[in-house]
Coordinates of C-alpha atoms and ligand atoms in Angstrom, one line a residue:
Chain A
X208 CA 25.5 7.9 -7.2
X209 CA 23.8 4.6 -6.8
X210 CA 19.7 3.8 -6.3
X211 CA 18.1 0.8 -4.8
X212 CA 14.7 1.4 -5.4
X213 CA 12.0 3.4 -7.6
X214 CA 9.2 4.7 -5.9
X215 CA 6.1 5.6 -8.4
X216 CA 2.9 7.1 -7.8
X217 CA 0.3 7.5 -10.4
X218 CA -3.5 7.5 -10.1
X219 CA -6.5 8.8 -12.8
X220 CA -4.6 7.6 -16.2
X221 CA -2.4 5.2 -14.0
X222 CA -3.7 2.3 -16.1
X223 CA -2.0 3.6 -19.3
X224 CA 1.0 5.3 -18.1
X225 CA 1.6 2.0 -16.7
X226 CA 1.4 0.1 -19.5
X227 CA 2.9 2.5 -21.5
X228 CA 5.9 2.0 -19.2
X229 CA 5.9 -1.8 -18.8
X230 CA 6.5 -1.9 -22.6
X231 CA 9.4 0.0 -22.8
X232 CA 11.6 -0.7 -19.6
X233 CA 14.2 -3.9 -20.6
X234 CA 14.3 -6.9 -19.0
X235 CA 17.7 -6.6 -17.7
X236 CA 15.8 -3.8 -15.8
X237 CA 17.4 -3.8 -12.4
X238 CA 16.4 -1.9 -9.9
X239 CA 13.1 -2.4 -7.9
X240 CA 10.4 -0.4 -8.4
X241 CA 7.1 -0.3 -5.6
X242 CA 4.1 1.4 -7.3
X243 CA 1.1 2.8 -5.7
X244 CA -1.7 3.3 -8.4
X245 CA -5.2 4.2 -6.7
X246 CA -7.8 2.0 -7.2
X247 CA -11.5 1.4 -6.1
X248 CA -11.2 -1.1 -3.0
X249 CA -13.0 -3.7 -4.3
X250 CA -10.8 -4.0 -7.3
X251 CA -8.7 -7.8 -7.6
X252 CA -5.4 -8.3 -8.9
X253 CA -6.2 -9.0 -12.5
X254 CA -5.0 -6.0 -14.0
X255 CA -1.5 -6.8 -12.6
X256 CA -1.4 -9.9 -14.1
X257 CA -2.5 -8.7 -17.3
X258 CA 0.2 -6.1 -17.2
X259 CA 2.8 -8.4 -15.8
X260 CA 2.1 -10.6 -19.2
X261 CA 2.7 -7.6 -21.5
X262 CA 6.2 -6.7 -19.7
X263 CA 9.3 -7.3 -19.8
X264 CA 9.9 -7.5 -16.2
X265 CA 8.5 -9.4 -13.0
X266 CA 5.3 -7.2 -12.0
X267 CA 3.6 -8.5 -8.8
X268 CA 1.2 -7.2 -5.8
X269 CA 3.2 -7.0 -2.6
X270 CA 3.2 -9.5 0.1
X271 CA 3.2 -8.3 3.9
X272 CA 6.6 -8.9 5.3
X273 CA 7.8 -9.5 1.3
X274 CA 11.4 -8.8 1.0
X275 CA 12.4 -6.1 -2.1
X276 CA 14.4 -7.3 -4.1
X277 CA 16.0 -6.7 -7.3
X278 CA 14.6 -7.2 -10.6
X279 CA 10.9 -7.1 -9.7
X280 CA 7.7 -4.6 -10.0
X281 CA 5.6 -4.6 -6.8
X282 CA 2.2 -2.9 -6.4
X283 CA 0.4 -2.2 -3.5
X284 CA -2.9 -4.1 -2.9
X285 CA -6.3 -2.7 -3.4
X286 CA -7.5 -0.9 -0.2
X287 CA -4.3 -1.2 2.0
X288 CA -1.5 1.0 2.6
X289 CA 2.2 0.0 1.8
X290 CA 4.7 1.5 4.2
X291 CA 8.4 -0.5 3.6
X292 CA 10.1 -1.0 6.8
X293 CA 14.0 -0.4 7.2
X294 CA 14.8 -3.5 6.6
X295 CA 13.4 -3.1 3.0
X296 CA 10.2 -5.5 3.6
X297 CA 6.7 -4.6 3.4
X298 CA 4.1 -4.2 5.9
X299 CA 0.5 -3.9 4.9
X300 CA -2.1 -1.6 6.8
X301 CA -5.6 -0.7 7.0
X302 CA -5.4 2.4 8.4
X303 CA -7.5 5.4 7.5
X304 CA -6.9 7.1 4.1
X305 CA -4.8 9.3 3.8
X306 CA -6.1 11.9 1.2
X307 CA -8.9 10.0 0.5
X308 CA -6.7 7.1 -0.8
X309 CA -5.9 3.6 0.8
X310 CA -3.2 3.0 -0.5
X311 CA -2.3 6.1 -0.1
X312 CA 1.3 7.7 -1.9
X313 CA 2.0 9.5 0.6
X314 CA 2.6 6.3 3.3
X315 CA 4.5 4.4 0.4
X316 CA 7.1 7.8 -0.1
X317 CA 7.4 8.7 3.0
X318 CA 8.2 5.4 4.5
X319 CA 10.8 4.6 1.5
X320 CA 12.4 8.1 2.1
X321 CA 13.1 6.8 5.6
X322 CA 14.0 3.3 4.4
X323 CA 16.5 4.5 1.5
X324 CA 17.2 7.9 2.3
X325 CA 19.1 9.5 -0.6
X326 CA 19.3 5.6 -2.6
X327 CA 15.7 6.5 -3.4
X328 CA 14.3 7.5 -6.8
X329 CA 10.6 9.1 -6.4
X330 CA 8.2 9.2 -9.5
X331 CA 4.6 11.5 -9.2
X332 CA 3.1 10.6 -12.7
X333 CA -0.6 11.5 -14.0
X334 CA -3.2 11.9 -11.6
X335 CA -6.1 13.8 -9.8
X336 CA -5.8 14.6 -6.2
X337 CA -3.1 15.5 -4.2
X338 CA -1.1 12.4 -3.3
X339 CA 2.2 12.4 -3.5
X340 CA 2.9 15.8 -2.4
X341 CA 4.1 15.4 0.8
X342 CA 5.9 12.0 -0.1
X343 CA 8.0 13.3 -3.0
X344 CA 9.1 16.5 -0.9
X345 CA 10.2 14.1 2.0
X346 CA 12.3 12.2 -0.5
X347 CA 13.4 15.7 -1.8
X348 CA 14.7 16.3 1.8
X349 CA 16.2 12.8 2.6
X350 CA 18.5 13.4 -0.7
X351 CA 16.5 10.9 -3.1
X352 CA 16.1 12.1 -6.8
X353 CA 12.9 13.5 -7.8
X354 CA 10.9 13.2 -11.2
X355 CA 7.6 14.6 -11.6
X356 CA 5.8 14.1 -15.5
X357 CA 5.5 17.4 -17.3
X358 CA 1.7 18.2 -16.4
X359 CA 1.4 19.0 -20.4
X360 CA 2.0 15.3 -21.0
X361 CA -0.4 13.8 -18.6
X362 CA -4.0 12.4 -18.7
X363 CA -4.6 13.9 -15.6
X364 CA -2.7 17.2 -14.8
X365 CA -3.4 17.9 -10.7
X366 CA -0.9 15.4 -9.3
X367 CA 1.9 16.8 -10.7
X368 CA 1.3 19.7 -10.2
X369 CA 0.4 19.9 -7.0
X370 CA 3.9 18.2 -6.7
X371 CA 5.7 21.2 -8.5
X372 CA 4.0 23.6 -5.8
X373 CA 5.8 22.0 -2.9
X374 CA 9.4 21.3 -4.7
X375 CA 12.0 21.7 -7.2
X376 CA 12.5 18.5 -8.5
X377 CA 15.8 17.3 -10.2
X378 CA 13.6 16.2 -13.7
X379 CA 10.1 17.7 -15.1
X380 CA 9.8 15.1 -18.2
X381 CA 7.3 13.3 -20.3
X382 CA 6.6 9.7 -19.6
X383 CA 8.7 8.2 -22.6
X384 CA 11.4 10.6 -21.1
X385 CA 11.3 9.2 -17.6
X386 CA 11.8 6.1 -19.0
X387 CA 14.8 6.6 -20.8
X388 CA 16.6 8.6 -17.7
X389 CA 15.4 5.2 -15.4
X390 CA 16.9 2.9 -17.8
X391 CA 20.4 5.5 -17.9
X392 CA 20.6 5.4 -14.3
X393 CA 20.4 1.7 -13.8
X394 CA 22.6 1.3 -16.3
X395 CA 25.5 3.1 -14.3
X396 CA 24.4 1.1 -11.7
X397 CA 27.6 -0.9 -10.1
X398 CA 26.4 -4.5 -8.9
Chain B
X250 CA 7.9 20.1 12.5
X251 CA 11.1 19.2 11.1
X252 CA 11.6 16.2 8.9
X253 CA 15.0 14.8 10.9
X254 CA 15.5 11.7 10.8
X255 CA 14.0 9.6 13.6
X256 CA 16.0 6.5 14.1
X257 CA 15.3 3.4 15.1
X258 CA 16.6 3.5 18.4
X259 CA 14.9 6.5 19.2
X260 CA 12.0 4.4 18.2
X261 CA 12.3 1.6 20.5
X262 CA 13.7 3.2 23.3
X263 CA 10.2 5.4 23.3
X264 CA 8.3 1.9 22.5
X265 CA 10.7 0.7 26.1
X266 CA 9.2 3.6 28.3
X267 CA 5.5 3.2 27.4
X268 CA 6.0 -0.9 27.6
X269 CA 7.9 -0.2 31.2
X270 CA 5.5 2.9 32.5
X271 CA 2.1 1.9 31.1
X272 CA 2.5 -2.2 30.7
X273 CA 1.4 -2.0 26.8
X274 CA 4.1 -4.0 24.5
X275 CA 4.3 -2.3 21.1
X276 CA 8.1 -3.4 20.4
X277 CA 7.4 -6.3 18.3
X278 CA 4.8 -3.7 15.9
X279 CA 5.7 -2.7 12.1
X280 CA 8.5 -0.4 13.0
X281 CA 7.2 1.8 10.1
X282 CA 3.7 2.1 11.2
X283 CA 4.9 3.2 14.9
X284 CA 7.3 5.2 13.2
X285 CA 4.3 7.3 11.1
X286 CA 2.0 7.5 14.1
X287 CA 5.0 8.9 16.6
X288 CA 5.7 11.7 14.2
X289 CA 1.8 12.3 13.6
X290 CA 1.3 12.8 17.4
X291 CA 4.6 14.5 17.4
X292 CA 3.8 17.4 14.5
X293 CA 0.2 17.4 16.6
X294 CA 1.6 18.4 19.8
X295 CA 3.9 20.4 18.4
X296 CA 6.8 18.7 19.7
X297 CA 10.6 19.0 18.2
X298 CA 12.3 16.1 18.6
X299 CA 11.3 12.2 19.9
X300 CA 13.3 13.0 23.7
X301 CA 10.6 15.7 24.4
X302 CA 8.1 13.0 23.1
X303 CA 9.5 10.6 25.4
X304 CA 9.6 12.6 28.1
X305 CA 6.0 14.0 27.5
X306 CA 4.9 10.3 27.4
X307 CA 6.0 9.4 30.7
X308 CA 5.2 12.7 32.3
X309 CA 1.7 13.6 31.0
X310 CA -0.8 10.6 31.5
X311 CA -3.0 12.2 29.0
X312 CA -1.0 12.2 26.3
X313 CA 0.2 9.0 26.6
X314 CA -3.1 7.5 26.3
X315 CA -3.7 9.4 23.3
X316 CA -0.5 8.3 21.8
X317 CA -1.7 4.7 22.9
X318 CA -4.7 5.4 20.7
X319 CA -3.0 6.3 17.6
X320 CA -0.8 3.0 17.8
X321 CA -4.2 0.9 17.7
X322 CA -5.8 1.2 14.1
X323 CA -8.9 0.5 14.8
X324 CA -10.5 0.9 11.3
X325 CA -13.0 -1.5 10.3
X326 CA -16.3 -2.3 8.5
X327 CA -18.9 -4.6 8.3
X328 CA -19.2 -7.1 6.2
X329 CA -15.1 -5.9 4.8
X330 CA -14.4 -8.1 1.6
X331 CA -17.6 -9.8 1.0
X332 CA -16.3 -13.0 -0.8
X333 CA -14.8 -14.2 2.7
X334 CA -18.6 -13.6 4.3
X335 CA -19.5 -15.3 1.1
X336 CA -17.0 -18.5 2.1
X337 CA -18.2 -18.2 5.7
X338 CA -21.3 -18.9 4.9
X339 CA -20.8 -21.6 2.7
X340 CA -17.5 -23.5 3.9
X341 CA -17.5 -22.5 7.6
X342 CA -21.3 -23.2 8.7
X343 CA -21.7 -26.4 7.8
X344 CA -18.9 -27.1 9.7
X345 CA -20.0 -25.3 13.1
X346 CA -23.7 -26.5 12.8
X347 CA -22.9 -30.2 13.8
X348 CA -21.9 -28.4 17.5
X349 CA -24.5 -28.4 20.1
X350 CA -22.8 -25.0 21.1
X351 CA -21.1 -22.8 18.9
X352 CA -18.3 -20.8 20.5
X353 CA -16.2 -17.9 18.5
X354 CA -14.1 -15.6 19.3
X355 CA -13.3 -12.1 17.1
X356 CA -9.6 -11.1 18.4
X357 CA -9.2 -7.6 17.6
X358 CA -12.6 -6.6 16.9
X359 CA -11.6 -3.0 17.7
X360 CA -15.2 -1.3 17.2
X361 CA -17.6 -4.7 16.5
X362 CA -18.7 -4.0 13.2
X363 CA -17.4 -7.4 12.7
X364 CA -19.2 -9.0 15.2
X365 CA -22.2 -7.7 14.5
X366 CA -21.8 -8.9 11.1
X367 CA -21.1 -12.2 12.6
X368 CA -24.1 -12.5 14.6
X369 CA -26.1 -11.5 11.6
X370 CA -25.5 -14.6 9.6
X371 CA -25.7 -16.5 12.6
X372 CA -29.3 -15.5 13.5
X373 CA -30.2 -15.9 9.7
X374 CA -28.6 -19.4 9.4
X375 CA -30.6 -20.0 13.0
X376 CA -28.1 -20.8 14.9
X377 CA -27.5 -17.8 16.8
X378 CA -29.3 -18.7 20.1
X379 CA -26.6 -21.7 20.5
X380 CA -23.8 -19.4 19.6
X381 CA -21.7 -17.3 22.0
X382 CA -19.5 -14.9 20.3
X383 CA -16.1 -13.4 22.2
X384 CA -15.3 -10.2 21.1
X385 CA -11.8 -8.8 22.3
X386 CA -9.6 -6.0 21.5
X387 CA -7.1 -4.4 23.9
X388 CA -8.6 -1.1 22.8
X389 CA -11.4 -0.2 25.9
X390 CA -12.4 2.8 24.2
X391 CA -13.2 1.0 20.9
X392 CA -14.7 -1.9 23.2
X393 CA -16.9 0.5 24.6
X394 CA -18.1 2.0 21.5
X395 CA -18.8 -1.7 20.2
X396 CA -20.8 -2.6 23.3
X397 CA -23.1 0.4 22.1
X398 CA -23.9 -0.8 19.1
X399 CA -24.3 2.8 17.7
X400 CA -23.0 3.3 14.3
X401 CA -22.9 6.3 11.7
X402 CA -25.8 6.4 9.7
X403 CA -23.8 7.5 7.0
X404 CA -21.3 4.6 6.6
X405 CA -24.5 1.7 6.0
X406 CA -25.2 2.3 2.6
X407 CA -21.5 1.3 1.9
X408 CA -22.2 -1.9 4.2
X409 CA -25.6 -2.7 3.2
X410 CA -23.3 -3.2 -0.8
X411 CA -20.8 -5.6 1.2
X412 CA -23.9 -7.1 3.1
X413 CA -25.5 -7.9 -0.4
X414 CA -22.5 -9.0 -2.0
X415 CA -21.7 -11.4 0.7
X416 CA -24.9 -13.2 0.2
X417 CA -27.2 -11.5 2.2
X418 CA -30.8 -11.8 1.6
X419 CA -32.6 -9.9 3.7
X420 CA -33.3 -6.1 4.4
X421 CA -29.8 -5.0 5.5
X422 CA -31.8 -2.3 7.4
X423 CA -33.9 -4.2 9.6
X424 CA -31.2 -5.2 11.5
X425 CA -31.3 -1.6 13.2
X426 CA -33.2 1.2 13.9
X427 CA -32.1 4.7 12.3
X428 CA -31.8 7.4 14.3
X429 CA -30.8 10.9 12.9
X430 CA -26.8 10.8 11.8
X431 CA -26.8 7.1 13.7
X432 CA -27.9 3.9 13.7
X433 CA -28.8 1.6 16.7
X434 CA -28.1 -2.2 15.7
X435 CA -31.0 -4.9 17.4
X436 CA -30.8 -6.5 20.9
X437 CA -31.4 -9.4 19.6
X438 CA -27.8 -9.1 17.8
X439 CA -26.4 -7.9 20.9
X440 CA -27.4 -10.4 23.4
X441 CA -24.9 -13.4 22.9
X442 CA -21.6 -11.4 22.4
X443 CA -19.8 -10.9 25.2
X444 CA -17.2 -8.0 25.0
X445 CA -13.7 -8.3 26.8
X446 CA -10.4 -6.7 27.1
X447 CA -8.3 -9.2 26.2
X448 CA -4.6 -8.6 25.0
X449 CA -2.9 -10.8 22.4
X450 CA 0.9 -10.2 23.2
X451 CA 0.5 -10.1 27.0
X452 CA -2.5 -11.8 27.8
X453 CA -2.8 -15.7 28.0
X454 CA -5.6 -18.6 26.4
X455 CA -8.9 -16.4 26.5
X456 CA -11.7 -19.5 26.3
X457 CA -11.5 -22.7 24.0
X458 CA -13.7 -22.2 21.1
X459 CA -14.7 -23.5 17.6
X460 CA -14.3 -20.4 15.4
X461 CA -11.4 -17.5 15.7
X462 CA -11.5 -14.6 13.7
X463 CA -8.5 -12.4 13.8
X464 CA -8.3 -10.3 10.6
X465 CA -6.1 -7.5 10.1
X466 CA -4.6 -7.3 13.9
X467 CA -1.3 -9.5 12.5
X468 CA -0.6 -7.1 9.7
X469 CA 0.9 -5.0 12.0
X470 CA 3.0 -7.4 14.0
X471 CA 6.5 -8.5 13.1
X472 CA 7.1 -12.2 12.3
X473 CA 7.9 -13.4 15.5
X474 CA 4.7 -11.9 17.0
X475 CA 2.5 -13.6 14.8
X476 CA 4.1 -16.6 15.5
X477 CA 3.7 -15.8 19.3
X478 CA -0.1 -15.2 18.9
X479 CA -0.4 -18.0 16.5
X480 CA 0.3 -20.1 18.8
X481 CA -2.2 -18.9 21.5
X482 CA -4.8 -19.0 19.1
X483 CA -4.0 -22.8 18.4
X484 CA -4.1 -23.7 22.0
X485 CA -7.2 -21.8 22.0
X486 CA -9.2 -23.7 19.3
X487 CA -10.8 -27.1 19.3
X488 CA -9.6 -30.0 17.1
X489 CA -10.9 -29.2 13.4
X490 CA -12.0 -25.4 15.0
X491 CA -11.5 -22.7 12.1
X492 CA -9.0 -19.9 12.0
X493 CA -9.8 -16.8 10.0
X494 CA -7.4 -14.6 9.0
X495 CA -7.6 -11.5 7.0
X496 CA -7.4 -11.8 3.4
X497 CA -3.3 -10.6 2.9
X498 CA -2.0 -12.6 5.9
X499 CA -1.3 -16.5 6.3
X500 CA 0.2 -19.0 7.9
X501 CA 3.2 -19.3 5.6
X502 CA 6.0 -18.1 7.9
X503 CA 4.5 -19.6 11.3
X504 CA 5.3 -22.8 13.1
X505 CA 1.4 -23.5 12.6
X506 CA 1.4 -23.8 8.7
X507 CA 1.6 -27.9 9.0
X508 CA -1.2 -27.5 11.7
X509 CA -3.8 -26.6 9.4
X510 CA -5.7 -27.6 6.7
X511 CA -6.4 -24.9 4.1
X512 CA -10.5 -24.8 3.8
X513 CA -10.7 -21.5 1.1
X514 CA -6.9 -20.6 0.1
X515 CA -8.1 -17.4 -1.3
X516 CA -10.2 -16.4 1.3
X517 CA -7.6 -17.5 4.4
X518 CA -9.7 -19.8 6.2
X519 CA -7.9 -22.8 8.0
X520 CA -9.2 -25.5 9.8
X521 CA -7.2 -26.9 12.8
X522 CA -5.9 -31.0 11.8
X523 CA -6.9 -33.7 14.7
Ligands
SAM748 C1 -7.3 -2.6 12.0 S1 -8.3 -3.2 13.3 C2 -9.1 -4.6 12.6 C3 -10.5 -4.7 12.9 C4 -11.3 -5.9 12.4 N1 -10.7 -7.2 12.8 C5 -11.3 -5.8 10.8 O1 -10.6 -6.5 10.2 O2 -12.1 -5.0 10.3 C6 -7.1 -3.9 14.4 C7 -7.5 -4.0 15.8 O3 -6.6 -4.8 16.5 C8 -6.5 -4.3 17.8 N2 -5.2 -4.7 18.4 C9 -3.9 -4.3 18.0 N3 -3.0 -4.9 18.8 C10 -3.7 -5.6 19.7 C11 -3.3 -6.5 20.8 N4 -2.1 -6.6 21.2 N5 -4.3 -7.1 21.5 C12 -5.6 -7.0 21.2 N6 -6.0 -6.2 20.2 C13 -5.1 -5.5 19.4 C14 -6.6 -2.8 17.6 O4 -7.0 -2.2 18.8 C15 -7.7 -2.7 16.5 O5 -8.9 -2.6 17.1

């Protein structure tokens, strides 16, 4: 089985799960990942370029029309959603929240499950609301891989859990965990 | 509602039928944004597959005005990202004073919270009784709402923060008069905007003016329709007239990039070469 992208959403303890993450994935880190981590809207980009200094890998907030590609770490901006169109490029919108968020999980997962079908890896890490629910069970039923963090091993518990009420997923592991099955998979990657 | 896979066809054979029935052109749109809204309105109306919403569409006049609805996002604020209100004020006047007659046009101004906010630092900079402000948006309903100038009560401490931060000085809330769960805004904000429908993939060169403001409208629109409506808006400015754009999309990928000068990079404000 082969992915071409990570999906990861993450929101109250995002900050550290993040870096936590950054530090251990290599650089020869392939596939790309598109992260939603909720923030206040008037937040800037500093944080990601503060993270992007401490990792191994290319982490950058994501263009409109930006084409995925491999190799690099792509954020959503504050206060817009990040839907990825078909043709693996980004749009940006400013529609309404979607539970409470902008960007919302939810829009990112949902529109990668349709983009990637069952190529699609989706991640529901720490967090306090609701999210990602209905994202990681769409991935669930295009045939993508799901991970959700072990609630015990969050900052935050809800977000996972509220995952766990809606589906199975293929892994319930801590963060370092997650890390090493990402860096397995990529590895049996063919390119 | 089942989760089946709606395919792209499906997509813009449904985007065919409104564009042939109803005249409205969403095929050039972010294919994933349609796609979310079609299977909202699809789950609402409790309908199984995207041929019954086709057929429903066409059939029921009704709903196809509601679906037209949910493709126009017409979410806005006043005063949204306050460092661009900031630059305005401090890159873009200067410019727009030396005119005997200010003319400027807010292209997809959905609900006018944008224009309002416009006319605001116009009347405080004291140029607002030379000013004329177009406000379009294909949208009549949010046109209508605009031309009201009645706004929840409950959204204005959020914009009396972004009024603040974008250099306002004076009482955010003398600008309107409170009433209950609303808010009236002033006639004297209202009288120089002129509200029209105007739309920018099938309508033509709407006035010639000094100032365009079209932020977050191109977002959803694939490259070659930004490039389309690029171009109307540069047969639609003045030599050295300033292009606002919102503050995630640019000139980049357009013919128009070597048109331009860039007056605040961060910010998106571009002023048109001679
Ligand atoms: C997300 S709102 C942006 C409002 C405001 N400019 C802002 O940034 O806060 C987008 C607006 O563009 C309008 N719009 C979309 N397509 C349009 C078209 N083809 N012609 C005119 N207006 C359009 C929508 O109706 C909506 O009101």
């Amino acid at each position: 089985m082969s992915y071409e992208a990570i999906v990861i959403g993450v929101s109250l303890g995002g900050m550290n799960a993040l870096k936590i993450m950054f530090s251990l994935l290599p650089k020869n880190f392939n596939t790309p990942i598109i992260i939603v981590q909720h923030l206040s809207p008037r937040s800037d980009n500093q944080w990601i370029k503060i993270l992007n200094e401490k990792s191994n890998l290319h982490i950058k907030e994501a263009d409109e029309k930006e084409k995925i590609e491999k190799g690099n770490v792509y954020i959503a901006p504050a206060n817009y959603h990040l839907p990825i169109e078909k043709n693996k490029t980004f749009s940006l919108t400013i529609n309404e929240r979607v539970n409470f968020a902008r960007p919302s999980i939810d829009v990112l997962f949902e529109s990668a499950a349709e983009a990637y079908k069952n190529k699609l890896i989706g991640i529901v890490l720490t967090g306090s609301n609701k999210d990602g629910t209905n994202g990681i069970k769409r991935i669930q039923e295009f045939g993508g891989l799901t991970i959700i963090q072990n609630p015990e091993t969050t900052e935050s518990s809800y977000m996972p859990i509220s995952a766990l009420s809606a589906i199975r997923p293929d892994y319930i592991l801590s963060l370092e965990e997650i890390i090493k099955v990402l860096i397995k998979i990529d590895k049996q990657i063919i390119r | 509602m089942k989760y089946n896979d709606t395919s792209e066809l499906e997509i813009s054979l449904l985007l065919e039928a409104v564009f042939q029935k109803y005249g409205y052109d969403f095929r050039q749109y972010s294919e994933a944004h349609i796609r979310r809204r079609v299977i909202n309105r699809m789950a609402m109306a409790g309908l199984e597959d995207i041929s019954q919403m086709q057929s429903k569409v066409l059939k029921d006049e009704l709903f196809a005005s509601e679906f037209l609805q949910d493709l126009s996002i017409t979410v806005t604020e006043m005063f949204r990202d306050s460092g661009f209100y900031r630059s305005l004020r401090e890159n873009v006047l200067p410019i727009l004073k030396t005119y005997p007659f200010i003319k400027i046009w807010h292209a997809g101004c959905a609900s006018g919270e944008e224009a309002y906010s416009m006319a605001i630092i116009m009347q405080e900079e004291g140029l607002y009784d030379r000013t004329t402000i177009y406000a379009t948006d294909f949208n009549q309903q949010a046109l209508n709402k605009a031309k009201e100038g009645i706004f929840s009560n409950s959204m204005m401490k959020e914009y009396t923060s972004n009024y603040q931060l974008s250099g306002g000085k004076e009482s955010f809330s003398s600008y309107y008069t409170s009433n209950y769960d609303n808010v009236i805004m002033n006639q004297s904000l209202k009288k120089n905007i002129v509200w029209a429908n105007h739309n920018l993939v099938t309508d033509s060169v709407f006035a010639e003016v000094h100032l365009i403001l079209c932020r977050n409208v191109l977002i959803y629109f694939n490259r070659n329709l930004q490039n389309k409506v690029q171009k109307l808006f540069y047969n639609s400015l003045i030599n050295g007239g300033i292009l606002c754009l919102g503050s995630k999309e640019g000139l980049r990928f357009t013919d128009f990039y070597e048109a331009y000068t860039e007056l605040d990079k961060k910010q998106r404000i571009f002023k048109k070469k001679y």
